[in-house]
Amino acid sequence: MFKNYIKIAFRSLKKRIFFTFLNTFGLAIGIAGAILISLYIYDEFSYDTMFKDADRIHRINGDIKFGGEARKFAVTPAPMADALRSDFSEVEMVTRFRTWGSALVRKADTEANIKEESTTYVDDSFFQMFGIDLLVGDKATALQEPNTLILTKSAAEKHFGSLKNVLGESVLLNNTETYTVVGVIEDLPLNSFLREHTVFMAMAGYADSKIVNWGSNNYQTFIKLIPGVDVADIQVGLQAFLGKYVIPGIQQFMPGVTEEQLRAAGNHLFYDTVALTDIHLSSNLVAEITHNNDIQSIYILSFIAIFLIVLAAVNFMNLSTAHSLKRAKEVGVRKTLGSNKSELVQQFLIESGLISFLSLVSALIIAIIALPFFNELADKNISMPYTSPVFWVILLGATLVLALFSGSYPAFFMSRFIPVKVLKGGGQNSVGGGTIRNSLVIFQFAVSVLLIISTLVVYQQLEYIQDKDLGFSKDQVLIVNDVYAAGTKAETFKKQVKDLGFVKNATLSSFFPTPSNRSDSTFSPKEGGEQQEDAISMQIWGVDYDYVATMDFEILEGRNFDTQFGNDSTNIIVNETAVKNMGLSIKEALGKQYTPDMGADNPLYYTIIGVVKDFHFSSLKDNIEALSLTLNSSANSMAIKLNAGNFSNAIAAIENIWSEMAPGQPFDYYFMEDSFNRTYEAEKRLGNIFIIFTMLSILIACLGLFGLAAFNAEKRTKEIGVRKVLGASVGQITYTLIKDFLKLVGIAILISLPVGWYAMSKWLEDFTYRIEINGWVFVFAALLAVIIAVLTVSYQSIKAAIVNPVKSLRTE
Amino acid sequence: MLLKLNNIFKWVQSGGQRVFLLKDINLSIEEGEFISIMGPSGSGKSTLLNVIGMLDDFDEGEYNFLDESVHNLKEKHRANLYKQYIGFVFQAYHLLDELTVKENLEMPLLYSKKSSSERKSLVADMLDRFNIVGKKDLFPSQLSGGQQQLVGIARALISSPKLILADEPTGNLNSKQGEEIMELFKQLNDEGVTIIQVTHSKKNAAYGSRVINLLDGRRI
């Protein structure tokens, strides 16, 4: 019997090749999309799970409001580690990271530096904490001595060629500090929080790590709990740290200050923990070691994956039931020949199983071909887990469920046919099920319209960000990194660059208005400095005289730094937000004096000489924060404002000057606009993924509609014949056929507009600076759906309308 | 006595009125009879045939088939009854297009759960008997109408029914093919199979032993 079913299924699928193709293709696209998205999501959830005892490792976070706005930090003070060790017997070990950004690295006795992008100081418990083995070197003693470091394999090979002669070698960091290499570790996995780090220096040599200072937060502090301990115990215990450690620290600067006073002034400080494996998807705090993803994008993608599969399954049901007219006779004959219902159900389920299986195979092929493009789109390095039995089990299981889910409705629907009726050839009345088919079409189009709306809104918001007046000019600004490597010649470098014809201006600074990790300082006013609430939290950016001009900031009041005034070194320029936080007007602010080191014996007061218009230096998801500019001669980088023209020539000329000034030092540059764009990469990725999967879902919906239109035309052959005999034109008949579908699409649009509006309003809430959703988005989405629907059904309808009525009426 | 209909009524509601499809039909049929049901279009011939074949319900009356009271049976039992004892032949043949001649013949046996060897021998017998061995691997679309109906009859016969119900079996055939089919029915009847056919043609009716005339759902 089973063999017979398979044989019949094969033959009938082959016979209805067009229908089979629509079904298989639709399902295959749905499955392929879902496979890719699932792999992506699986990868996202795999972050940091490869570390030994990952489930017992947690990081300490700080939630601090101390003047200014509340901020959540991924970093805590240096003495946190010792406090944790001494206060909690549940803590098995503690490891701190003090990230140190990029460093120029060279072997001792060589000239040329090679840049390592991410370096960090780390405690020697590192290896045991994360279960990391040394490829060469002694794990028991590594990183215990000051000025020792370990490298990742690829970094070691880059600097030394092979791992053979690395141990004991000396390297220079930033041309000044000498370190001994004491070990090499395997490169850290791409799905770990340490993926970018290549150089790990011994914390033992970093003096700041031993100073008991509860006022500055710079250390990523990880703890490993002893097995069986509940992390909630630690979280409760951490609440006592404010009174026990932090307040005594503050009292050194502000004698007599109590916890109650701080709280009364609206300040707070909480320490909390986050599980290592949760960091990637749920932690987006200040000073994360690497950029993390957002769980929200995972939710959105999951929804899309589910939508795709459901859309494809719906298609399947729709096409199969629609097609049942053709198979009604078969059901009738089989029943009179002795088949009962359950045998027919079995037969149809086997057919849908066969289609599902064919689709699965096609989906795998599609997914394999699409994977490289998807990786690029999603910025991932995902591979097909061919060798994982779990993958195959899930895939086959899911296909089976899909076959049952999408096959059961048509199977039960068809097996219910009554032989007397269907064998008489009663046409449409004998089949029925129209309401369900129509609902399914409405559902498909509602989802498609929803996705079109989402895509439009996401793109508009991205465009808005791109074109928004940021308060400075980010275009044609080239930033040269690591100019400190030129030492005292940095100034000369700047002068010579400024003399180049195509350079408008140049400035030396370590701070640029693109998002990055920066810290605040608390500024207290000279008058009323004892009052907690008068203090404000502000960033300090060290800049030079050309900074404001190069960045194109607008000075609202007062003046820029100027060489003609001799004593600008104790003057600052602040932004509008800073003035607002001070509770002053722009005019009042001029001349006011503030200090960042209140509590020092002889605090240095800065005088406000200018107010610049607010500019966006952070993501547009955040509010603009208070900021001050001060003159500072030490700078990491140089920003060069170029005239429009041939940038590659300009870069070559600047590089020439650089190699004269700083021979052997790498010339490392980027365009400010690129850095700016990188900030919104996550959103852009989301936008691209949206577009692609929206197109896929529309394609699937169209396949379904196309099949349904074919069915509908066939069902109404007789009606069309009669109408033609009575004098209807081809156009009139085509219109009659299309009209029915447009009604469905209209209902779908009515459903999806409010849903789309609500969903996208929620998404936009993430952005402090955002667009209003425009009415035309809905109009456009609706029109697009209507046009697509009309195009899809036209072919079948026109084809049916031009048939000679003699032919269609003869079938009775 | 093969079957007996007593006061069978069948109606549909139309515009608040009962329209009778069958009205007070009384009929008894013995094994070995060859009956022709005749009447103009809409007189209820096919309806009566479907009631006898248990494919359709009736609203009033009694129907006894062999020793079973069909009117008291649940649908499932009724279905088992017709599967076991009745074979159907259709005007439009209703062969399954996806199956070869051999497979079409085999299908009823699959549903009655005959073993594979039994199926093979029964199909071979039938192919032999109808002289269509050479066509066993062809699909219905590759056969002429007469040949298709031949297969249809063979398929109806393969599970050795007591009764064959044929609804205008020659309606789609030309006169020569029609004659051949009627000859075949005659021969089957001689071999002991009871046959009830619906027909328009007096000539075809003449092959039978008895004619039942219907008009507006009544026997006349």
PDB file of C-alpha atoms in Angstrom, chain A residues 14-181:
ATOM      1  CA  LYS A  14       5.081  14.828 -12.026  1.00  0.00           C
ATOM      2  CA  LYS A  15       1.871  15.222 -13.921  1.00  0.00           C
ATOM      3  CA  ARG A  16       1.085  18.542 -12.246  1.00  0.00           C
ATOM      4  CA  ILE A  17       4.595  19.811 -12.653  1.00  0.00           C
ATOM      5  CA  PHE A  18       3.639  23.462 -12.546  1.00  0.00           C
ATOM      6  CA  PHE A  19       1.746  23.082  -9.305  1.00  0.00           C
ATOM      7  CA  THR A  20       4.542  20.969  -7.857  1.00  0.00           C
ATOM      8  CA  PHE A  21       7.063  23.599  -8.815  1.00  0.00           C
ATOM      9  CA  LEU A  22       5.065  26.427  -7.206  1.00  0.00           C
ATOM     10  CA  ASN A  23       4.686  24.428  -4.052  1.00  0.00           C
ATOM     11  CA  THR A  24       8.233  23.153  -3.825  1.00  0.00           C
ATOM     12  CA  PHE A  25       9.790  26.447  -4.750  1.00  0.00           C
ATOM     13  CA  GLY A  26       7.705  28.399  -2.245  1.00  0.00           C
ATOM     14  CA  LEU A  27       8.442  25.965   0.534  1.00  0.00           C
ATOM     15  CA  ALA A  28      12.118  25.745  -0.380  1.00  0.00           C
ATOM     16  CA  ILE A  29      12.542  29.497  -0.179  1.00  0.00           C
ATOM     17  CA  GLY A  30      10.734  29.575   3.135  1.00  0.00           C
ATOM     18  CA  ILE A  31      12.821  26.758   4.565  1.00  0.00           C
ATOM     19  CA  ALA A  32      16.088  28.153   3.202  1.00  0.00           C
ATOM     20  CA  GLY A  33      15.346  31.532   4.775  1.00  0.00           C
ATOM     21  CA  ALA A  34      14.480  29.920   8.054  1.00  0.00           C
ATOM     22  CA  ILE A  35      17.644  27.784   7.985  1.00  0.00           C
ATOM     23  CA  LEU A  36      19.837  30.844   7.486  1.00  0.00           C
ATOM     24  CA  ILE A  37      18.098  32.838  10.161  1.00  0.00           C
ATOM     25  CA  SER A  38      18.199  29.919  12.565  1.00  0.00           C
ATOM     26  CA  LEU A  39      21.923  29.477  12.016  1.00  0.00           C
ATOM     27  CA  TYR A  40      22.372  33.190  12.655  1.00  0.00           C
ATOM     28  CA  ILE A  41      20.356  33.048  15.860  1.00  0.00           C
ATOM     29  CA  TYR A  42      22.137  29.901  16.989  1.00  0.00           C
ATOM     30  CA  ASP A  43      25.442  31.637  16.434  1.00  0.00           C
ATOM     31  CA  GLU A  44      24.281  34.655  18.416  1.00  0.00           C
ATOM     32  CA  PHE A  45      23.328  32.465  21.338  1.00  0.00           C
ATOM     33  CA  SER A  46      26.630  30.604  21.219  1.00  0.00           C
ATOM     34  CA  TYR A  47      28.649  33.656  22.263  1.00  0.00           C
ATOM     35  CA  ASP A  48      31.122  32.954  25.065  1.00  0.00           C
ATOM     36  CA  THR A  49      29.699  29.504  25.715  1.00  0.00           C
ATOM     37  CA  MET A  50      32.982  27.913  24.624  1.00  0.00           C
ATOM     38  CA  PHE A  51      34.798  29.039  27.769  1.00  0.00           C
ATOM     39  CA  LYS A  52      35.248  26.462  30.468  1.00  0.00           C
ATOM     40  CA  ASP A  53      32.663  26.834  33.256  1.00  0.00           C
ATOM     41  CA  ALA A  54      31.017  29.655  31.315  1.00  0.00           C
ATOM     42  CA  ASP A  55      27.839  29.096  33.305  1.00  0.00           C
ATOM     43  CA  ARG A  56      29.642  30.012  36.510  1.00  0.00           C
ATOM     44  CA  ILE A  57      31.274  33.188  35.207  1.00  0.00           C
ATOM     45  CA  HIS A  58      29.679  36.584  35.746  1.00  0.00           C
ATOM     46  CA  ARG A  59      30.711  40.186  35.241  1.00  0.00           C
ATOM     47  CA  ILE A  60      30.176  43.008  37.731  1.00  0.00           C
ATOM     48  CA  ASN A  61      28.293  46.041  36.349  1.00  0.00           C
ATOM     49  CA  GLY A  62      27.852  49.447  37.904  1.00  0.00           C
ATOM     50  CA  ASP A  63      24.800  51.691  37.711  1.00  0.00           C
ATOM     51  CA  ILE A  64      25.962  55.137  38.720  1.00  0.00           C
ATOM     52  CA  LYS A  65      24.363  58.542  38.976  1.00  0.00           C
ATOM     53  CA  PHE A  66      26.673  61.060  40.511  1.00  0.00           C
ATOM     54  CA  GLY A  67      25.783  64.484  39.220  1.00  0.00           C
ATOM     55  CA  GLY A  68      24.629  64.443  35.593  1.00  0.00           C
ATOM     56  CA  GLU A  69      22.765  61.535  34.112  1.00  0.00           C
ATOM     57  CA  ALA A  70      22.573  57.976  35.344  1.00  0.00           C
ATOM     58  CA  ARG A  71      24.889  55.688  33.402  1.00  0.00           C
ATOM     59  CA  LYS A  72      25.398  51.976  33.416  1.00  0.00           C
ATOM     60  CA  PHE A  73      28.937  50.733  33.203  1.00  0.00           C
ATOM     61  CA  ALA A  74      30.443  47.428  32.206  1.00  0.00           C
ATOM     62  CA  VAL A  75      33.454  48.457  34.266  1.00  0.00           C
ATOM     63  CA  THR A  76      34.004  48.829  38.000  1.00  0.00           C
ATOM     64  CA  PRO A  77      36.803  50.216  40.173  1.00  0.00           C
ATOM     65  CA  ALA A  78      40.177  48.446  40.428  1.00  0.00           C
ATOM     66  CA  PRO A  79      39.785  47.446  44.110  1.00  0.00           C
ATOM     67  CA  MET A  80      36.484  45.694  43.324  1.00  0.00           C
ATOM     68  CA  ALA A  81      38.458  42.493  42.679  1.00  0.00           C
ATOM     69  CA  ASP A  82      40.037  42.365  46.146  1.00  0.00           C
ATOM     70  CA  ALA A  83      36.763  43.333  47.804  1.00  0.00           C
ATOM     71  CA  LEU A  84      34.950  40.492  46.038  1.00  0.00           C
ATOM     72  CA  ARG A  85      37.648  38.020  47.028  1.00  0.00           C
ATOM     73  CA  SER A  86      37.585  39.013  50.665  1.00  0.00           C
ATOM     74  CA  ASP A  87      33.818  39.500  51.104  1.00  0.00           C
ATOM     75  CA  PHE A  88      32.426  36.492  49.265  1.00  0.00           C
ATOM     76  CA  SER A  89      33.450  32.945  50.039  1.00  0.00           C
ATOM     77  CA  GLU A  90      31.238  31.956  47.087  1.00  0.00           C
ATOM     78  CA  VAL A  91      33.668  33.542  44.639  1.00  0.00           C
ATOM     79  CA  GLU A  92      36.226  31.020  43.391  1.00  0.00           C
ATOM     80  CA  MET A  93      38.346  33.521  41.470  1.00  0.00           C
ATOM     81  CA  VAL A  94      38.368  37.020  40.000  1.00  0.00           C
ATOM     82  CA  THR A  95      39.908  38.330  36.786  1.00  0.00           C
ATOM     83  CA  ARG A  96      40.114  41.938  35.696  1.00  0.00           C
ATOM     84  CA  PHE A  97      40.666  43.390  32.238  1.00  0.00           C
ATOM     85  CA  ARG A  98      41.904  46.923  31.767  1.00  0.00           C
ATOM     86  CA  THR A  99      41.500  47.534  28.064  1.00  0.00           C
ATOM     87  CA  TRP A 100      44.205  49.701  26.550  1.00  0.00           C
ATOM     88  CA  GLY A 101      43.032  50.249  23.023  1.00  0.00           C
ATOM     89  CA  SER A 102      45.441  50.011  20.154  1.00  0.00           C
ATOM     90  CA  ALA A 103      49.220  49.831  20.482  1.00  0.00           C
ATOM     91  CA  LEU A 104      52.164  50.018  18.121  1.00  0.00           C
ATOM     92  CA  VAL A 105      54.202  46.866  18.589  1.00  0.00           C
ATOM     93  CA  ARG A 106      57.708  46.052  17.411  1.00  0.00           C
ATOM     94  CA  LYS A 107      60.373  43.523  18.198  1.00  0.00           C
ATOM     95  CA  ALA A 108      63.297  44.937  20.123  1.00  0.00           C
ATOM     96  CA  ASP A 109      66.150  45.870  17.721  1.00  0.00           C
ATOM     97  CA  THR A 110      63.806  46.508  14.811  1.00  0.00           C
ATOM     98  CA  GLU A 111      62.470  49.771  13.473  1.00  0.00           C
ATOM     99  CA  ALA A 112      59.088  49.105  11.966  1.00  0.00           C
ATOM    100  CA  ASN A 113      56.015  49.104  14.151  1.00  0.00           C
ATOM    101  CA  ILE A 114      52.978  46.989  13.488  1.00  0.00           C
ATOM    102  CA  LYS A 115      49.715  48.095  14.971  1.00  0.00           C
ATOM    103  CA  GLU A 116      47.662  45.818  17.216  1.00  0.00           C
ATOM    104  CA  GLU A 117      44.112  47.128  17.419  1.00  0.00           C
ATOM    105  CA  SER A 118      43.090  45.754  20.783  1.00  0.00           C
ATOM    106  CA  THR A 119      45.335  45.271  23.774  1.00  0.00           C
ATOM    107  CA  THR A 120      44.483  44.835  27.421  1.00  0.00           C
ATOM    108  CA  TYR A 121      46.024  44.379  30.818  1.00  0.00           C
ATOM    109  CA  VAL A 122      44.780  41.232  32.462  1.00  0.00           C
ATOM    110  CA  ASP A 123      45.208  39.449  35.801  1.00  0.00           C
ATOM    111  CA  ASP A 124      47.222  36.241  35.834  1.00  0.00           C
ATOM    112  CA  SER A 125      44.090  34.274  36.832  1.00  0.00           C
ATOM    113  CA  PHE A 126      43.005  34.764  33.202  1.00  0.00           C
ATOM    114  CA  PHE A 127      43.990  31.266  32.063  1.00  0.00           C
ATOM    115  CA  GLN A 128      42.265  29.435  34.870  1.00  0.00           C
ATOM    116  CA  MET A 129      39.217  31.673  34.731  1.00  0.00           C
ATOM    117  CA  PHE A 130      38.444  31.021  31.092  1.00  0.00           C
ATOM    118  CA  GLY A 131      40.129  27.647  30.710  1.00  0.00           C
ATOM    119  CA  ILE A 132      42.646  28.976  28.198  1.00  0.00           C
ATOM    120  CA  ASP A 133      45.754  26.940  27.418  1.00  0.00           C
ATOM    121  CA  LEU A 134      49.131  28.212  26.343  1.00  0.00           C
ATOM    122  CA  LEU A 135      50.505  26.901  23.049  1.00  0.00           C
ATOM    123  CA  VAL A 136      53.955  27.815  24.304  1.00  0.00           C
ATOM    124  CA  GLY A 137      54.914  29.063  27.741  1.00  0.00           C
ATOM    125  CA  ASP A 138      54.191  28.067  31.316  1.00  0.00           C
ATOM    126  CA  LYS A 139      50.611  28.575  32.434  1.00  0.00           C
ATOM    127  CA  ALA A 140      51.561  28.377  36.103  1.00  0.00           C
ATOM    128  CA  THR A 141      53.806  31.427  36.029  1.00  0.00           C
ATOM    129  CA  ALA A 142      52.715  33.411  32.957  1.00  0.00           C
ATOM    130  CA  LEU A 143      51.697  37.049  33.479  1.00  0.00           C
ATOM    131  CA  GLN A 144      52.771  37.021  37.120  1.00  0.00           C
ATOM    132  CA  GLU A 145      55.748  39.294  36.503  1.00  0.00           C
ATOM    133  CA  PRO A 146      55.386  42.962  35.508  1.00  0.00           C
ATOM    134  CA  ASN A 147      56.151  43.827  31.887  1.00  0.00           C
ATOM    135  CA  THR A 148      55.324  40.421  30.559  1.00  0.00           C
ATOM    136  CA  LEU A 149      52.692  39.733  27.949  1.00  0.00           C
ATOM    137  CA  ILE A 150      51.137  36.961  25.959  1.00  0.00           C
ATOM    138  CA  LEU A 151      50.106  37.061  22.317  1.00  0.00           C
ATOM    139  CA  THR A 152      47.526  35.239  20.300  1.00  0.00           C
ATOM    140  CA  LYS A 153      48.856  32.807  17.727  1.00  0.00           C
ATOM    141  CA  SER A 154      48.169  35.050  14.762  1.00  0.00           C
ATOM    142  CA  ALA A 155      49.743  38.076  16.467  1.00  0.00           C
ATOM    143  CA  ALA A 156      52.809  36.020  17.390  1.00  0.00           C
ATOM    144  CA  GLU A 157      53.166  34.804  13.822  1.00  0.00           C
ATOM    145  CA  LYS A 158      52.727  38.313  12.502  1.00  0.00           C
ATOM    146  CA  HIS A 159      55.580  39.648  14.614  1.00  0.00           C
ATOM    147  CA  PHE A 160      57.854  36.622  14.842  1.00  0.00           C
ATOM    148  CA  GLY A 161      57.021  34.491  11.824  1.00  0.00           C
ATOM    149  CA  SER A 162      56.541  31.320  13.817  1.00  0.00           C
ATOM    150  CA  LEU A 163      55.916  30.248  17.397  1.00  0.00           C
ATOM    151  CA  LYS A 164      59.351  28.681  17.742  1.00  0.00           C
ATOM    152  CA  ASN A 165      61.422  31.530  19.005  1.00  0.00           C
ATOM    153  CA  VAL A 166      58.792  33.683  20.620  1.00  0.00           C
ATOM    154  CA  LEU A 167      59.238  32.815  24.280  1.00  0.00           C
ATOM    155  CA  GLY A 168      61.479  35.216  26.160  1.00  0.00           C
ATOM    156  CA  GLU A 169      61.662  37.694  23.261  1.00  0.00           C
ATOM    157  CA  SER A 170      61.349  41.390  23.979  1.00  0.00           C
ATOM    158  CA  VAL A 171      58.880  43.674  22.279  1.00  0.00           C
ATOM    159  CA  LEU A 172      58.353  47.407  22.501  1.00  0.00           C
ATOM    160  CA  LEU A 173      54.891  48.845  22.940  1.00  0.00           C
ATOM    161  CA  ASN A 174      54.323  52.329  21.556  1.00  0.00           C
ATOM    162  CA  ASN A 175      58.115  52.718  21.224  1.00  0.00           C
ATOM    163  CA  THR A 176      58.514  53.125  24.962  1.00  0.00           C
ATOM    164  CA  GLU A 177      57.676  50.170  27.144  1.00  0.00           C
ATOM    165  CA  THR A 178      59.608  46.923  26.902  1.00  0.00           C
ATOM    166  CA  TYR A 179      57.784  43.667  27.504  1.00  0.00           C
ATOM    167  CA  THR A 180      58.868  40.050  27.524  1.00  0.00           C
ATOM    168  CA  VAL A 181      56.700  37.531  25.710  1.00  0.00           C
TER     169      VAL A 181
END
